[in-house]
mmCIF file of C-alpha atoms in Angstrom:
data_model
loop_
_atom_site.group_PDB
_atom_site.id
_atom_site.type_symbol
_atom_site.label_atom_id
_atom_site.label_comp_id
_atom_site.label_asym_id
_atom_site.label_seq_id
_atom_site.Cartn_x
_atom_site.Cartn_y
_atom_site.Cartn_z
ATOM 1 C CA UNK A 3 5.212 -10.805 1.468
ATOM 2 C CA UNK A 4 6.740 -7.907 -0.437
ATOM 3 C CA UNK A 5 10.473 -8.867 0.660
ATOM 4 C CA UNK A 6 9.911 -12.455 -0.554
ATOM 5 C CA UNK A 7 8.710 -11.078 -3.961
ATOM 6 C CA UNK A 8 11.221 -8.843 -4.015
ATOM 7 C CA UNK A 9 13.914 -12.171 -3.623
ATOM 8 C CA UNK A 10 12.220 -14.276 -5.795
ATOM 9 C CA UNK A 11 12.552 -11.501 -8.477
ATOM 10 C CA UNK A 12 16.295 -10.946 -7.448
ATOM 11 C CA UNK A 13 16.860 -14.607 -7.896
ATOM 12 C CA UNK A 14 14.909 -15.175 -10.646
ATOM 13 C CA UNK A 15 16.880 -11.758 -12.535
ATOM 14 C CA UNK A 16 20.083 -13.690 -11.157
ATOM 15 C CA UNK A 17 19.104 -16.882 -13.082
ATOM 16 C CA UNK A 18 18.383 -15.408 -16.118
ATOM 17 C CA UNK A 19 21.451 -14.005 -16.390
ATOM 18 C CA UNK A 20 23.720 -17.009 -15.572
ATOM 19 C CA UNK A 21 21.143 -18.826 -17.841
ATOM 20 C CA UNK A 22 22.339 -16.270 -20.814
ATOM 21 C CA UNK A 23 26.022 -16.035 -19.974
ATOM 22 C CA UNK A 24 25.989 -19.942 -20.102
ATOM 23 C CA UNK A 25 24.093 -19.714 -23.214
ATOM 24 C CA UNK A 26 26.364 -17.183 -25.077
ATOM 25 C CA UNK A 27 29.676 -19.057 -23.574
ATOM 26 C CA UNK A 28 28.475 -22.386 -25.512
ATOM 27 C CA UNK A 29 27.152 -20.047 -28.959
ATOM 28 C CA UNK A 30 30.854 -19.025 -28.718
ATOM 29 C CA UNK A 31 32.455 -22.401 -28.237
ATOM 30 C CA UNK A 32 30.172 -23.288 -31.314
ATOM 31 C CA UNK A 33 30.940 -20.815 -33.354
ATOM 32 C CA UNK A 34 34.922 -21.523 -32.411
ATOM 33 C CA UNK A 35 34.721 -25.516 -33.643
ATOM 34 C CA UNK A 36 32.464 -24.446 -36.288
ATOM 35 C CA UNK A 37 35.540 -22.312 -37.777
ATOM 36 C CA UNK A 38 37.867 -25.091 -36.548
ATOM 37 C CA UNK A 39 36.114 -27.616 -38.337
ATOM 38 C CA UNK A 40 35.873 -25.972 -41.478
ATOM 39 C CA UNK A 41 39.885 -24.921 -41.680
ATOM 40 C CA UNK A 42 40.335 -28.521 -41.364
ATOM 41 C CA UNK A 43 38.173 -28.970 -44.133
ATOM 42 C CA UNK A 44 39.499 -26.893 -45.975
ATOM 43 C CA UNK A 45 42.498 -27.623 -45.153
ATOM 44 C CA UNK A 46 42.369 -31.783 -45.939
ATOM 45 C CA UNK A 47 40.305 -30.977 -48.962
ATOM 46 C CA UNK A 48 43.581 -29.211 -50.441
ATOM 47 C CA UNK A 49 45.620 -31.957 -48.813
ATOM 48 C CA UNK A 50 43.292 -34.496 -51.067
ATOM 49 C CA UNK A 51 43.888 -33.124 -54.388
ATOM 50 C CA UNK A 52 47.598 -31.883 -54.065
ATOM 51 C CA UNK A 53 49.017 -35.553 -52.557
ATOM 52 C CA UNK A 54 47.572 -37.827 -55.432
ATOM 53 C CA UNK A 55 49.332 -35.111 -58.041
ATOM 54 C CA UNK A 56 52.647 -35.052 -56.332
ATOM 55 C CA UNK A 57 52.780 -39.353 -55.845
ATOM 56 C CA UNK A 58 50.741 -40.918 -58.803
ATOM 57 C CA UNK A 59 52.781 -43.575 -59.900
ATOM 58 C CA UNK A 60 52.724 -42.324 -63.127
ATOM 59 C CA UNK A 61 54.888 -39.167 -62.067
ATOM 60 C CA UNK A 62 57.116 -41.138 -60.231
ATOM 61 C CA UNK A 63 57.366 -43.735 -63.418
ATOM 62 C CA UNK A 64 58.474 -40.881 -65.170
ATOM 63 C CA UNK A 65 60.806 -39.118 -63.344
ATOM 64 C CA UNK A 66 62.385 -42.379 -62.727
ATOM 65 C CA UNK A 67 62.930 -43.497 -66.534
ATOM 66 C CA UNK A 68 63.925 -39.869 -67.452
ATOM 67 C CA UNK A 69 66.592 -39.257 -64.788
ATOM 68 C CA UNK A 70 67.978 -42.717 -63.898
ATOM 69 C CA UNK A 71 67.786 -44.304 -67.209
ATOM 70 C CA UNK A 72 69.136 -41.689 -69.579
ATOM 71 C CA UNK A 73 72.343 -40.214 -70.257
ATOM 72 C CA UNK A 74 70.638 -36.611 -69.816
ATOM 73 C CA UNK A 75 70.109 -37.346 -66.199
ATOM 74 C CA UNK A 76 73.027 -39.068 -65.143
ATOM 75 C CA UNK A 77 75.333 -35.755 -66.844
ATOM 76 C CA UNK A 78 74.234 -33.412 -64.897
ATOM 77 C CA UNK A 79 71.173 -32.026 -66.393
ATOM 78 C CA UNK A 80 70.357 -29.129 -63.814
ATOM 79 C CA UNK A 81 73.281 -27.558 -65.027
ATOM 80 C CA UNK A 82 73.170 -27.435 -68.449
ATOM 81 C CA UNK A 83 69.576 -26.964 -69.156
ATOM 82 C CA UNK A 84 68.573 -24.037 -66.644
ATOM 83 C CA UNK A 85 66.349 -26.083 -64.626
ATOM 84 C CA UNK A 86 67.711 -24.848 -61.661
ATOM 85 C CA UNK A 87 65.941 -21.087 -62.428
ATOM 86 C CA UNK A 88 62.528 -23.387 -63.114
ATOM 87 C CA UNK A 89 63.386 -24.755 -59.704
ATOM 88 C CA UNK A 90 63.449 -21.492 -58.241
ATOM 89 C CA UNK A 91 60.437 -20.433 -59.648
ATOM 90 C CA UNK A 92 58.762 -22.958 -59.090
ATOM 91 C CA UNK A 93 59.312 -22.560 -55.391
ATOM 92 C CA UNK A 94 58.915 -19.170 -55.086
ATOM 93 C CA UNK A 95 55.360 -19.641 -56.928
ATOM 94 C CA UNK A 96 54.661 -22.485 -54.101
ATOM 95 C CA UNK A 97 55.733 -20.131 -50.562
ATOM 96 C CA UNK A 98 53.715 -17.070 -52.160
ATOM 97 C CA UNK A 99 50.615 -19.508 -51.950
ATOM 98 C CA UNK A 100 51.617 -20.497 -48.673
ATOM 99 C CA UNK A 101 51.607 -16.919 -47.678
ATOM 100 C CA UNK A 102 48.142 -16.018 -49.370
ATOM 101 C CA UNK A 103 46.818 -18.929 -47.944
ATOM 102 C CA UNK A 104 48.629 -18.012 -44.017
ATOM 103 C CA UNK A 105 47.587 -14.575 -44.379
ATOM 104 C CA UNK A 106 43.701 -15.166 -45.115
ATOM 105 C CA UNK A 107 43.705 -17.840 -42.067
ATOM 106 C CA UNK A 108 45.568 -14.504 -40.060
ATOM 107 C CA UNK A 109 42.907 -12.337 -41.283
ATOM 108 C CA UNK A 110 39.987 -15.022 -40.370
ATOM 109 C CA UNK A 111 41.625 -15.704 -36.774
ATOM 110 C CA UNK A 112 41.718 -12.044 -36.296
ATOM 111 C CA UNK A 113 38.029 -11.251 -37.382
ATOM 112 C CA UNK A 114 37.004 -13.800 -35.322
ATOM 113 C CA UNK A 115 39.015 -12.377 -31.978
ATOM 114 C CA UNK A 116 37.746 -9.111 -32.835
ATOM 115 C CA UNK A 117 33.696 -10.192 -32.792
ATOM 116 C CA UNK A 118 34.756 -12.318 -29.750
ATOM 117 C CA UNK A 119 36.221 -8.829 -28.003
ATOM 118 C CA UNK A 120 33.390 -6.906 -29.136
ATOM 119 C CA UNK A 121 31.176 -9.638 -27.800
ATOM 120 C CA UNK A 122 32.694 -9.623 -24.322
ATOM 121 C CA UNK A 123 32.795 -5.757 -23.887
ATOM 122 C CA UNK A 124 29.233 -5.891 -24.273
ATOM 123 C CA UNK A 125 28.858 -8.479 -21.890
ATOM 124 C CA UNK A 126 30.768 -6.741 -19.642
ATOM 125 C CA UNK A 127 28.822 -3.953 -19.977
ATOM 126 C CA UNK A 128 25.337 -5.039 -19.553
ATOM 127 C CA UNK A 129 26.722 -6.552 -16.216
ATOM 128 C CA UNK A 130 28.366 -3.405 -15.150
ATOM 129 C CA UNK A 131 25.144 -1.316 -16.324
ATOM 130 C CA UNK A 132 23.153 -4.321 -14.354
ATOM 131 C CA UNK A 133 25.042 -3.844 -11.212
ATOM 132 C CA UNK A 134 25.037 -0.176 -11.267
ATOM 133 C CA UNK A 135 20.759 -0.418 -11.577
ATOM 134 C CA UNK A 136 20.905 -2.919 -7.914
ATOM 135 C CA UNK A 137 23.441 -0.195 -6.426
ATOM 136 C CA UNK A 138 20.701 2.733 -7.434
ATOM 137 C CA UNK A 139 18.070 0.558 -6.194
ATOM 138 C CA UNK A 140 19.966 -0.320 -2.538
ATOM 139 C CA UNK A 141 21.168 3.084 -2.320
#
């Protein structure tokens, strides 16, 4: 009677802890297409409100009438007017936002692969501290 107590409580220990590895595994995968989900978010939110700026008809009307109806833009008006330095500003301005914005999705990627190591080595652990307790016990 003992020995089948003794199994049932092995088994039952065993269960639990498949029962919380299989827990933690999907509070992981949730937490990973939580953070997913919100850079894409995030990410079509910006999409939304820089798109409309860049094609509204009215800035297109406009560039059209002032560069292929004048003189000024059929003469060559990059060169005379310094435009090209705006130009260059402009995009320098537009790839150091592109690198704020890379480096905070770095930093977020790499918080979240640090908690996810720490996470693990304390999984690991608490199995490798459970097996050692059933090797004292058989021993």
């Amino acid at each position: 009677m003992k020995s089948a107590i003794a199994q049932w409580k092995k088994k039952l220990k065993e269960k639990d802890q498949a029962k919380w590895r299989d827990e933690m595994r999907h509070k992981m995968k949730t937490i990973k297409d939580k953070v997913g989900l919100r850079l894409r978010k995030d990410a079509w939110d910006k999409m939304e409100t820089v798109l409309p700026l860049r094609t509204s008809p009215a800035n297109i009307t406009q560039n059209i009438c002032y560069f292929g109806f004048t003189a000024v833009g059929k003469s060559g008006y990059l060169d005379s007017t310094g435009l090209e330095e705006a130009a260059d500003l402009h995009l320098e301005i537009v790839e150091q936002g592109c690198v704020g914005r890379c480096w905070n999705l770095w930093k977020r990627a790499s918080d979240m692969r640090n908690a996810e190591r720490e996470l693990l080595q304390r999984v690991k652990l608490r199995l490798m501290g459970n097996a050692i307790d059933i090797w004292r016990k058989h021993a």
